[in-house]
Amino acid sequence: MDKTIEETSPALDGGLDKLLTERFAGRVVRKDLTKLIKEGANVPVYVLEYLLGMYCASSDDDTIRSGMETVKQILTENFVRPDEAEKVKSKIRESGSFKVIDKVTVKLNEARDIYEALLSNLGIKNAEISDGYVRQFEKLLVGGIWCIITIQYRFEENKKGSPFVISDLKPIQMPNMDMAALFEARKGFTEEQWIDALLRSTGMEPTCFKERAKWHLLARMIPLVENNYNLCELGPRGTGKSHIYKEISPNSILVSGGQTTVANLFYNMSTRKVGLVGLWDTVAFDEVAGINFKDHDGIQIMKDFMASGSFSRGRESINASAAMVFVGNLPQGQSVESLVKTSHLFAPFPDEMIDSAFFDRFHAYIPGWEIPKMRPEFFTNQYGLIVDYLAEWLREMRKRSFADAIDKWFKLGNNLNQRDTIAVRRTVSGLLKLIYPDGDYTKDAVRKCLEYALETRRRVKEQLKKIGGMEFYDVHFSYIDLEDQQERFINVPEQGGGGLIPEGRLNPGTLHTITIGANGMPGLYRMEIQTIPGSGKLSVSVSGSLSREPVRVAFDYFKANAARVSASIHPTEKDFHLHLVELQNSGSPEMLTLSSLIVLCSAALAKPIQSQMVVMGDMSLGGTITQARNLAESLQVAFDAGAKRILLPMSSVTDLPTVPGELFAKFQTSFYSDPVDAVFKALGVE
């Protein structure tokens, strides 16, 4: 028994390494080898691993050692460091031909009617290149590709242009992809093992991350497998948000924050060429706060593209399948909790982009604040798939769809509109493509993906509700299990809405009210009163500049009309201390008189308000009732805060048609006709 434990317990890592090397022979690499060489050579990961996969795909130490030497030699001899560019140029001239590893970008020289290549590190700007390579590899024209190239030196007098000519070019990418072999190999892994293998393939060490963080890291990969997928991730600095789009896939491009143009991104009218969205699988924008369109119609074109995968320029209507990713940092020194309360989680975007129609096109929002900041131990030393093999497999998966996987076992709740449904289906499809590429998934697997998809879309919807108001009230996402017909609701952790109004009856003299705050939006306030033997004095403690006047008006009415409520109330025998708490940073409340009267009566009678009740509406000193303002939005705030009962003035009946029926049905509603009636209804006295 002991022996078995010894053999199996350390074998999680070793076991996964063994599985990978057996199932993906020649397609895996030890990621620490990549790190070792990466530190000394400024080349992308997929370039290194292409070479390491050729020479170090073995578990034999001697083979690895000699392979490492070979790779180092190739990089030493062929990889061009920018500071040694002149030395390499001289070598090309002296020997007539030389092989180098460099990033190649091609442009058309109209004057000479030839294609010319720019070699980034070598610093050659106009090396002649054959038309055939350009036709074969279109990406040479936009963004460029890392290649192994043979450069020849052909000097001719009176010849215009550069003497450097590219005679041979080989992109550092997998030449072909056997999907059937991959599907077969996947069958040897459990779900957990496969997720760990995927994360190791991207360079991460899964044992350092909690289950939830693993899913976030996995979600970063969805744009690489799903066409026209729009993803947003904002979080603290240093959590590796852009790493996967820059280093892991040769099919994605990272656009650093700053000025961009419609011509570069979508379509160049003068050259009649499609921009980045037509040439790359994923276009990621780094540092969203700095995005700035030179063209005034840039954001509108982006909105069109994100909604439909097509856009119009001039008379042209162009389709493209690129996924759009937006990553950026949350404001420093501000917690997510305070951002949720005082603003919204899209706040870092530039002002011209803060538009509910734009954000509504996001399929998911990854909570970057739940991923820990990267430390050296978070990067793996174990085996993983060569990133180039990974990238080609991910690209191949874009041709498939698992969007209908939900329908076999589940149905989406009625709060999801068409856009929500599309978003959830795409996220589920993307996650299943990553975890179960062979399509052999179970009900539980689909449930996990579905719950994650609902959460990441609801996070988008919660922010839209804050930006666009009642148009986006329906945020209570759920799904129905077709087997037991049970409806399960999905929450967003950072909202924490349900806890603002606790369950069960509160102490006498405690009440929740919703009224318009200084910011013009409905806010939730809690009133608490303590009574002590005294002579009928009132003291009020409030935060900031909140007005005490409504409370004093309520106290005067209370003293004059206490006998109408109950003969047992003697206002002159007690002192009252009222404390007002604003729960949602809404600023000074507009209406408080009626709520103050009810809470005074509750304290004087030592009788609690009905559980999870919210009071709305107001009154004058003479007892005239004022109806509640912004009823629909106020009810939405009440529901989000956890209210189950609502107390409304009779005059608010005229506003009920503005409230969605589904929202109104969530509450047990009572109506009052005068202040004393409101007191009785609040205390549950018939």
XYZ file of C-alpha atoms in Angstrom:
686
model
C 0.000 0.000 0.000
C 2.763 2.447 0.975
C 4.635 1.708 -2.179
C 1.596 2.569 -4.319
C 1.230 5.933 -2.571
C 4.913 6.694 -3.117
C 4.589 5.852 -6.775
C 1.466 7.855 -7.468
C 1.622 10.920 -5.241
C 4.469 12.818 -6.907
C 3.255 11.641 -10.263
C 0.777 14.413 -10.967
C 3.409 16.505 -12.725
C 5.459 13.566 -13.831
C 2.304 11.735 -14.912
C 1.149 14.659 -17.023
C 4.615 15.008 -18.580
C 4.591 11.311 -19.411
C 1.101 11.553 -20.897
C 2.079 14.525 -23.048
C 5.332 13.002 -24.313
C 3.560 9.695 -25.097
C 0.439 11.119 -26.691
C 2.051 14.082 -28.462
C 5.481 12.732 -29.360
C 7.497 15.367 -31.209
C 4.862 18.004 -30.446
C 5.910 18.877 -26.903
C 8.709 20.821 -25.353
C 9.978 21.394 -21.838
C 8.958 24.961 -21.090
C 11.986 25.659 -18.900
C 14.167 25.170 -21.998
C 12.192 27.936 -23.670
C 12.768 30.189 -20.667
C 16.488 29.426 -20.595
C 16.997 30.486 -24.179
C 14.322 33.185 -24.195
C 16.230 35.224 -21.670
C 19.187 35.468 -23.992
C 17.394 35.916 -27.319
C 14.706 38.432 -28.053
C 12.607 36.186 -30.279
C 8.939 35.225 -29.793
C 8.167 32.013 -27.969
C 6.729 30.317 -31.065
C 10.030 30.839 -32.906
C 12.067 29.262 -30.110
C 9.737 26.353 -29.615
C 9.664 25.614 -33.313
C 13.419 25.067 -33.062
C 13.258 23.271 -29.696
C 10.534 20.973 -31.040
C 12.839 20.077 -33.952
C 15.895 19.303 -31.835
C 14.816 18.730 -28.186
C 11.567 16.741 -28.387
C 12.797 13.957 -26.093
C 12.887 12.955 -22.445
C 16.495 11.800 -22.773
C 18.819 14.294 -21.032
C 21.695 13.776 -23.485
C 19.438 14.346 -26.489
C 18.024 17.484 -24.858
C 21.495 18.744 -24.054
C 22.802 18.275 -27.601
C 19.517 19.685 -29.035
C 19.873 22.769 -26.832
C 23.375 23.281 -28.134
C 22.120 22.993 -31.722
C 19.323 25.526 -31.088
C 21.731 27.908 -29.364
C 24.119 27.528 -32.292
C 21.350 28.265 -34.837
C 20.299 31.334 -32.839
C 23.919 32.430 -32.389
C 24.694 32.074 -36.073
C 21.360 32.932 -37.687
C 19.340 35.062 -35.304
C 20.081 38.703 -35.961
C 20.570 40.953 -32.975
C 19.880 44.594 -33.899
C 23.275 45.702 -32.566
C 25.061 43.171 -34.807
C 23.124 43.987 -37.973
C 26.095 45.517 -39.795
C 28.279 42.496 -39.035
C 25.625 40.158 -40.535
C 25.211 42.381 -43.619
C 28.973 42.142 -44.147
C 28.789 38.350 -43.808
C 26.028 38.227 -46.483
C 28.145 40.375 -48.808
C 31.316 38.331 -48.293
C 29.735 34.914 -48.654
C 27.150 35.915 -51.270
C 24.349 34.141 -49.389
C 23.427 33.664 -45.737
C 20.566 32.200 -43.695
C 18.989 34.392 -40.953
C 16.017 34.331 -38.553
C 14.207 37.676 -38.615
C 10.779 39.295 -38.773
C 9.826 40.071 -42.380
C 7.307 42.757 -43.405
C 6.603 43.369 -47.098
C 5.365 46.446 -48.976
C 4.753 47.114 -52.674
C 7.104 49.565 -54.377
C 4.779 51.015 -57.063
C 7.544 52.960 -58.791
C 9.574 49.793 -59.509
C 6.567 47.390 -59.556
C 8.239 44.985 -57.137
C 7.679 43.819 -53.578
C 10.268 44.929 -51.027
C 10.869 43.387 -47.619
C 11.715 45.104 -44.366
C 13.842 42.957 -42.060
C 13.218 44.268 -38.548
C 16.415 43.339 -36.738
C 18.732 43.407 -39.722
C 17.541 46.919 -40.579
C 17.314 46.215 -44.343
C 14.394 48.245 -45.680
C 14.035 47.275 -49.311
C 15.249 43.744 -49.947
C 13.686 42.345 -53.107
C 11.270 39.421 -52.562
C 9.450 37.171 -55.016
C 5.725 37.724 -55.734
C 5.094 34.034 -55.003
C 5.968 34.346 -51.300
C 3.691 37.384 -50.943
C 0.774 35.556 -52.563
C 1.415 32.492 -50.412
C 1.779 34.348 -47.102
C -0.477 37.431 -47.104
C 0.457 38.295 -43.532
C 3.827 39.464 -44.811
C 1.955 42.557 -46.018
C 0.394 43.425 -42.653
C 2.181 43.064 -39.383
C 4.901 40.752 -40.712
C 5.948 37.166 -39.894
C 9.029 35.628 -38.284
C 10.785 33.513 -40.897
C 13.940 31.598 -41.623
C 15.199 33.342 -44.750
C 18.109 32.986 -47.131
C 19.444 36.373 -48.254
C 21.626 36.814 -51.314
C 23.798 39.780 -52.215
C 23.564 40.899 -55.846
C 25.248 44.224 -56.482
C 24.844 45.825 -59.903
C 25.989 49.274 -60.879
C 23.271 51.805 -61.698
C 20.682 49.451 -60.195
C 18.067 51.149 -58.097
C 17.108 49.662 -54.784
C 18.911 47.337 -52.435
C 21.458 44.672 -53.444
C 19.868 42.316 -50.873
C 17.499 39.712 -52.326
C 15.444 37.121 -50.421
C 15.928 33.860 -52.302
C 14.229 31.511 -49.837
C 11.619 32.091 -47.119
C 10.076 29.683 -44.617
C 7.583 30.978 -42.022
C 8.181 29.532 -38.589
C 4.839 27.763 -38.398
C 3.531 24.222 -38.489
C 3.286 22.989 -42.075
C 0.185 20.825 -41.484
C -2.255 19.793 -38.793
C -3.623 16.266 -38.197
C -6.826 16.916 -36.219
C -7.832 13.255 -36.008
C -4.535 12.460 -34.241
C -5.130 15.323 -31.790
C -8.676 14.133 -30.996
C -7.382 10.638 -30.388
C -4.569 11.917 -28.162
C -7.014 14.044 -26.129
C -8.954 10.889 -25.099
C -6.043 9.862 -22.844
C -6.529 12.912 -20.546
C -9.102 13.719 -17.889
C -10.720 17.182 -18.009
C -8.457 18.443 -15.213
C -5.295 17.003 -16.820
C -6.154 18.519 -20.188
C -6.802 21.999 -18.736
C -3.453 21.771 -16.919
C -1.771 20.649 -20.151
C -3.287 23.610 -22.028
C -2.133 26.101 -19.408
C 1.366 24.611 -19.441
C 1.382 24.954 -23.206
C 0.890 28.708 -22.758
C 3.790 28.738 -20.259
C 1.760 28.879 -17.004
C 2.127 26.497 -14.060
C -1.443 25.349 -13.213
C -0.573 24.047 -9.736
C 0.003 27.688 -8.647
C -3.526 28.793 -9.576
C -6.883 28.162 -7.968
C -9.600 26.465 -9.999
C -11.373 29.734 -10.760
C -8.194 31.507 -11.941
C -7.531 28.543 -14.289
C -10.874 29.156 -15.967
C -10.034 32.835 -16.431
C -6.696 31.877 -18.045
C -8.588 29.447 -20.261
C -11.116 32.128 -21.227
C -8.253 34.291 -22.529
C -7.806 31.645 -25.232
C -11.418 31.716 -26.475
C -10.732 34.500 -29.071
C -8.141 32.172 -30.644
C -10.755 29.429 -31.290
C -13.953 31.437 -31.803
C -14.647 33.674 -34.829
C -15.863 37.243 -34.200
C -15.602 36.852 -30.443
C -15.425 40.098 -28.452
C -13.663 39.866 -25.106
C -12.783 42.371 -22.423
C -10.383 41.932 -19.505
C -9.530 44.721 -17.106
C -7.539 44.179 -13.952
C -4.438 45.215 -11.983
C -1.045 45.594 -13.679
C 1.209 42.575 -14.097
C -1.388 39.785 -14.393
C -0.243 38.712 -17.889
C -3.307 40.031 -19.775
C -1.573 40.606 -23.107
C 1.004 37.750 -22.895
C -1.053 35.153 -24.747
C -1.876 37.462 -27.695
C 1.700 38.648 -28.097
C 3.808 35.558 -27.453
C 1.734 32.424 -27.822
C 0.066 32.626 -31.187
C 1.488 33.748 -34.518
C -2.161 34.251 -35.593
C -2.896 37.124 -33.228
C -1.629 40.686 -33.184
C -1.339 43.042 -30.234
C -2.105 46.677 -31.034
C -0.540 48.816 -28.337
C -2.707 51.612 -26.985
C -2.468 54.778 -28.939
C -3.729 56.274 -32.142
C -5.086 53.872 -34.725
C -6.831 54.398 -38.063
C -9.740 52.816 -39.893
C -7.404 52.121 -42.836
C -4.979 50.169 -40.655
C -7.644 48.298 -38.717
C -10.417 47.713 -41.256
C -9.991 48.877 -44.845
C -7.645 51.142 -46.767
C -9.684 52.954 -49.432
C -6.679 54.044 -51.486
C -4.943 50.646 -51.677
C -8.275 48.711 -51.530
C -6.814 46.332 -48.959
C -8.431 44.891 -45.870
C -6.733 45.862 -42.599
C -5.760 43.860 -39.533
C -9.218 42.298 -38.963
C -8.975 40.498 -42.302
C -5.456 39.193 -41.843
C -5.330 38.071 -38.235
C -7.498 35.679 -36.211
C -7.362 37.901 -33.146
C -6.771 41.642 -32.848
C -5.999 42.579 -29.238
C -5.875 46.173 -27.981
C -3.456 46.728 -25.144
C -4.025 49.548 -22.627
C -7.584 50.402 -23.644
C -7.379 53.768 -21.892
C -5.070 54.978 -24.665
C -7.127 53.868 -27.701
C -7.678 56.825 -29.961
C -9.213 56.730 -33.445
C -7.856 59.286 -35.890
C -11.082 58.961 -37.906
C -14.335 60.260 -36.398
C -16.274 57.226 -37.682
C -13.773 54.669 -36.308
C -15.785 53.616 -33.264
C -18.994 53.305 -35.329
C -17.255 50.980 -37.819
C -15.852 48.990 -34.898
C -19.375 48.662 -33.436
C -20.711 47.393 -36.781
C -17.913 44.888 -37.096
C -18.256 43.625 -33.508
C -21.996 43.086 -33.986
C -22.029 41.376 -37.342
C -18.492 40.516 -38.441
C -18.868 42.882 -41.397
C -18.440 46.603 -42.102
C -18.973 49.021 -44.986
C -16.373 51.325 -46.534
C -17.429 53.298 -49.576
C -19.356 50.898 -51.780
C -17.632 47.878 -50.315
C -19.172 45.597 -47.689
C -16.421 43.468 -46.173
C -16.661 40.367 -43.997
C -13.927 39.268 -41.602
C -13.724 36.740 -38.773
C -11.193 38.337 -36.396
C -11.926 38.258 -32.680
C -11.584 41.590 -30.835
C -9.907 41.671 -27.430
C -9.678 44.691 -25.141
C -7.262 44.508 -22.205
C -6.300 47.259 -19.801
C -5.642 48.280 -16.227
C -8.139 49.315 -13.589
C -7.457 52.692 -11.921
C -4.626 52.325 -9.414
C -5.523 52.651 -5.776
C -9.214 51.960 -6.408
C -10.692 48.638 -5.373
C -13.178 46.738 -7.503
C -15.756 47.067 -4.705
C -15.580 50.861 -4.714
C -15.577 50.948 -8.541
C -18.744 48.818 -8.589
C -20.440 51.122 -6.065
C -19.376 54.499 -7.397
C -18.946 53.935 -11.123
C -18.794 50.932 -13.471
C -16.181 48.384 -14.530
C -15.772 49.902 -18.020
C -14.510 53.176 -16.514
C -10.895 52.828 -17.900
C -12.138 53.022 -21.526
C -11.775 56.420 -23.251
C -14.826 58.724 -22.984
C -15.774 58.412 -26.669
C -16.079 54.632 -26.249
C -18.266 54.726 -23.132
C -21.480 53.918 -24.904
C -23.919 51.168 -23.963
C -24.328 50.109 -27.622
C -20.551 49.529 -27.909
C -20.198 47.539 -24.672
C -23.329 45.500 -25.422
C -21.326 43.834 -28.183
C -18.878 42.312 -25.679
C -19.496 38.590 -25.288
C -17.600 38.245 -22.017
C -15.738 40.232 -19.358
C -12.963 38.350 -17.548
C -12.441 39.617 -13.963
C -8.703 40.323 -14.206
C -8.602 41.228 -10.488
C -9.130 37.523 -9.653
C -5.876 36.516 -11.374
C -2.794 36.922 -9.154
C 0.119 39.101 -10.247
C 2.713 37.076 -12.102
C 5.675 35.727 -10.141
C 8.574 33.556 -11.411
C 7.076 30.359 -9.946
C 3.874 30.897 -11.991
C 5.791 30.023 -15.170
C 6.089 26.281 -15.710
C 9.192 24.094 -16.013
C 7.181 21.065 -17.144
C 6.271 19.801 -20.608
C 3.648 21.498 -22.761
C 2.591 21.519 -26.407
C 4.810 23.514 -28.767
C 3.013 26.826 -29.029
C 3.061 26.659 -32.807
C 1.260 23.298 -32.730
C -1.123 24.766 -30.164
C -1.746 27.834 -32.357
C -2.450 25.764 -35.472
C -4.820 23.495 -33.577
C -6.652 26.502 -32.120
C -6.893 28.003 -35.584
C -8.293 24.791 -37.016
C -10.981 24.752 -34.285
C -12.328 28.077 -35.632
C -13.929 26.078 -38.448
C -16.128 24.176 -35.972
C -18.935 25.244 -33.639
C -20.284 23.780 -30.410
C -22.855 26.561 -29.872
C -25.734 24.056 -29.854
C -24.208 21.981 -27.018
C -26.445 23.779 -24.498
C -29.728 22.688 -26.131
C -29.266 18.993 -25.384
C -29.541 19.421 -21.597
C -30.382 23.063 -20.766
C -32.552 26.025 -21.636
C -31.595 29.661 -21.019
C -33.722 31.809 -18.658
C -36.091 34.534 -19.876
C -33.862 37.431 -18.748
C -31.452 36.782 -21.644
C -32.170 38.765 -24.806
C -30.862 37.854 -28.269
C -27.426 39.419 -27.750
C -27.043 37.754 -24.355
C -27.962 34.384 -25.845
C -25.442 34.733 -28.699
C -22.737 35.786 -26.211
C -23.374 32.851 -23.872
C -23.488 30.333 -26.740
C -20.192 31.599 -28.165
C -18.422 31.473 -24.813
C -19.704 27.935 -24.187
C -18.654 26.926 -27.698
C -15.168 28.406 -27.195
C -14.616 26.701 -23.838
C -15.799 23.319 -25.158
C -13.510 23.629 -28.206
C -10.586 24.152 -25.842
C -11.435 21.431 -23.306
C -13.258 18.884 -25.496
C -12.023 19.501 -29.061
C -13.258 16.057 -30.088
C -16.851 17.003 -29.139
C -17.036 14.208 -26.561
C -18.381 16.311 -23.680
C -20.742 15.385 -20.821
C -23.681 17.211 -19.271
C -21.566 18.317 -16.288
C -18.886 19.686 -18.612
C -21.473 21.758 -20.498
C -22.985 22.956 -17.191
C -19.584 24.253 -15.985
C -19.004 26.101 -19.267
C -22.562 27.452 -19.249
C -22.325 28.830 -15.701
C -19.017 30.515 -16.533
C -20.441 31.954 -19.770
C -23.522 33.327 -17.975
C -21.366 34.969 -15.324
C -18.959 36.648 -17.780
C -21.855 37.998 -19.892
C -23.824 39.113 -16.831
C -20.772 41.137 -15.744
C -21.098 43.064 -19.033
C -24.860 43.495 -18.515
C -24.472 44.758 -14.926
C -22.234 47.584 -16.171
C -24.626 48.350 -19.035
C -27.411 48.761 -16.479
C -25.341 51.454 -14.769
C -24.515 53.208 -18.049
C -27.808 52.769 -19.936
C -30.400 52.506 -17.121
C -33.646 50.553 -17.450
C -32.982 49.401 -21.005
C -30.718 46.763 -19.461
C -32.714 45.928 -16.315
C -32.928 42.209 -17.090
C -29.642 41.049 -15.568
C -30.828 38.084 -13.524
C -29.409 35.373 -15.723
C -30.437 31.799 -15.217
C -30.655 28.436 -16.941
C -33.169 25.605 -16.682
C -32.093 21.975 -16.423
C -34.366 20.120 -18.881
C -34.158 16.962 -16.754
C -35.551 18.315 -13.466
C -36.973 21.666 -14.812
C -35.172 23.535 -12.029
C -34.143 27.132 -12.696
C -30.685 28.085 -11.395
C -29.620 31.733 -11.172
C -26.033 32.864 -11.752
C -24.551 35.719 -9.721
C -21.569 37.948 -10.337
C -19.285 37.774 -7.251
C -18.205 41.433 -7.150
C -21.791 42.791 -7.300
C -22.610 41.454 -3.873
C -26.040 42.987 -4.289
C -28.055 40.555 -2.277
C -26.321 41.398 0.981
C -27.270 45.072 1.220
C -30.717 44.286 2.648
C -30.254 41.281 4.940
C -32.803 38.504 5.233
C -35.129 38.290 8.267
C -36.566 41.062 10.421
C -34.287 43.882 11.500
C -34.252 45.542 14.899
C -37.108 47.956 15.673
C -36.215 51.422 14.433
C -34.317 50.199 11.330
C -35.628 50.868 7.812
C -34.441 50.840 4.160
C -35.616 53.455 1.695
C -34.856 54.231 -1.951
C -34.862 57.803 -3.157
C -33.070 59.958 -5.724
C -29.569 60.951 -4.588
C -27.497 64.009 -5.422
C -26.121 62.218 -8.519
C -29.638 62.019 -10.032
C -29.790 58.202 -9.734
C -31.888 56.177 -7.273
C -29.873 55.062 -4.230
C -30.444 52.852 -1.199
C -30.320 54.366 2.309
C -30.589 52.769 5.745
C -32.118 54.644 8.707
C -31.485 53.513 12.283
C -33.032 54.987 15.454
C -32.110 54.423 19.066
C -34.419 55.490 21.909
C -33.454 56.334 25.486
C -35.570 57.685 28.354
C -35.721 61.471 28.045
C -37.890 64.490 27.302
C -38.711 64.195 23.570
C -35.521 65.444 21.922
C -34.203 64.431 18.515
C -30.562 64.213 17.460
C -29.485 63.336 13.921
C -26.119 61.984 12.715
C -25.531 61.946 8.984
C -22.458 61.719 6.801
C -21.264 64.597 4.621
C -23.637 67.306 3.608
C -26.889 65.389 4.013
C -29.794 67.647 5.002
C -31.351 67.213 8.456
C -34.487 69.225 7.582
C -36.689 66.311 6.281
C -36.038 64.426 9.553
C -37.078 67.455 11.670
C -40.309 67.825 9.643
C -41.049 64.125 10.236
C -40.384 64.517 13.996
C -42.816 67.438 14.244
C -45.515 65.408 12.458
C -44.725 62.414 14.695
C -45.199 64.414 17.885
C -48.467 65.925 16.594
C -49.978 62.657 15.283
C -48.508 59.921 17.519
C -51.884 59.224 19.125
C -53.372 58.362 15.662
C -50.815 55.569 15.360
C -51.022 54.174 18.907
C -52.054 55.381 22.340
C -48.959 53.695 23.771
C -46.586 56.161 22.026
C -45.464 59.005 24.315
C -43.008 61.171 22.300
C -42.157 63.413 25.257
C -40.940 60.533 27.446
C -38.081 59.423 25.159
C -35.126 60.941 23.307
C -34.506 59.766 19.747
C -31.169 59.465 17.958
C -31.387 58.913 14.183
C -28.457 57.738 12.057
C -28.589 57.777 8.237
C -26.279 55.532 6.136
C -25.955 55.850 2.342
C -25.274 52.341 1.038
C -24.487 53.103 -2.614
C -22.586 56.407 -2.616
C -25.556 58.192 -4.189
C -25.082 61.465 -2.296
C -27.631 63.525 -0.347
C -31.140 61.925 -0.548
C -34.046 63.933 -1.955
C -36.981 62.468 0.039
C -36.709 61.313 3.639
C -39.666 62.707 5.600
C -42.064 59.753 5.315
C -39.303 57.177 5.946
C -38.236 59.147 9.040
C -41.822 59.108 10.372
C -42.140 55.321 9.909
C -38.787 54.609 11.553
C -39.692 56.890 14.525
C -42.949 54.964 15.050
C -41.139 51.633 14.743
C -38.639 52.664 17.428
C -41.308 54.151 19.744
C -43.445 50.992 19.550
C -40.407 48.654 19.652
C -41.949 46.923 16.637
C -39.757 45.989 13.616
C -40.484 46.862 9.969
C -41.534 43.906 7.773
C -38.537 41.842 6.597
C -36.682 42.905 3.413
C -39.043 45.861 2.909
C -38.158 49.091 1.103
C -40.210 52.287 1.580
C -40.652 54.779 -1.284
C -42.477 58.094 -1.657
C -42.602 61.140 0.633
C -44.856 63.534 2.535
C -45.179 67.197 3.509
C -45.549 68.639 7.036
C -49.311 68.766 6.482
C -49.383 65.037 5.605
C -49.737 65.345 1.798
C -48.264 62.337 0.035
C -45.703 62.750 -2.785
C -45.261 59.905 -5.317
C -41.952 58.099 -5.857
C -39.699 59.345 -8.692
C -38.034 57.070 -11.319
C -40.162 54.141 -10.173
C -38.810 51.532 -12.625
C -35.149 52.250 -11.896
C -35.851 52.486 -8.135
C -37.477 49.033 -8.165
C -34.480 47.640 -10.055
C -32.140 49.062 -7.375
C -34.396 47.525 -4.684
C -34.309 44.108 -6.337
C -30.528 44.188 -6.786
C -30.130 45.071 -3.117
C -32.179 42.058 -1.992
C -35.621 43.624 -1.269
C -38.698 41.347 -1.326
C -41.395 43.851 -0.214
C -42.148 47.344 -1.489
C -44.260 50.053 0.122
C -45.538 52.617 -2.410
C -47.854 55.666 -2.309
C -51.219 55.140 -4.002
C -50.375 57.958 -6.421
C -47.523 55.829 -7.883
C -50.114 53.471 -9.458
C -50.073 55.739 -12.542
C -46.329 54.945 -13.036
C -46.727 51.164 -12.893
C -46.976 50.777 -16.713
C -43.327 52.017 -16.904
C -42.174 49.028 -14.811
C -41.433 45.739 -16.638
C -44.011 43.161 -15.555
C -41.332 40.588 -14.675
C -39.646 43.076 -12.338
C -42.862 44.143 -10.593
C -43.816 40.495 -10.053
C -40.627 39.957 -7.985
C -42.067 41.978 -5.062
C -44.880 41.785 -2.590
C -46.244 45.323 -3.052
C -48.373 47.379 -0.621
C -49.891 50.825 -1.264
C -50.574 53.573 1.313
C -52.939 56.535 1.110
C -51.696 58.729 3.994
C -48.730 58.815 6.444
C -50.462 56.857 9.241
C -51.583 54.187 6.740
C -47.939 53.940 5.589
C -46.828 53.328 9.214
C -49.386 50.513 9.664
C -48.473 48.842 6.336
C -44.734 49.052 7.084
C -45.163 47.453 10.505
C -47.512 44.800 9.094
C -50.453 45.973 11.223
C -53.828 45.385 9.559
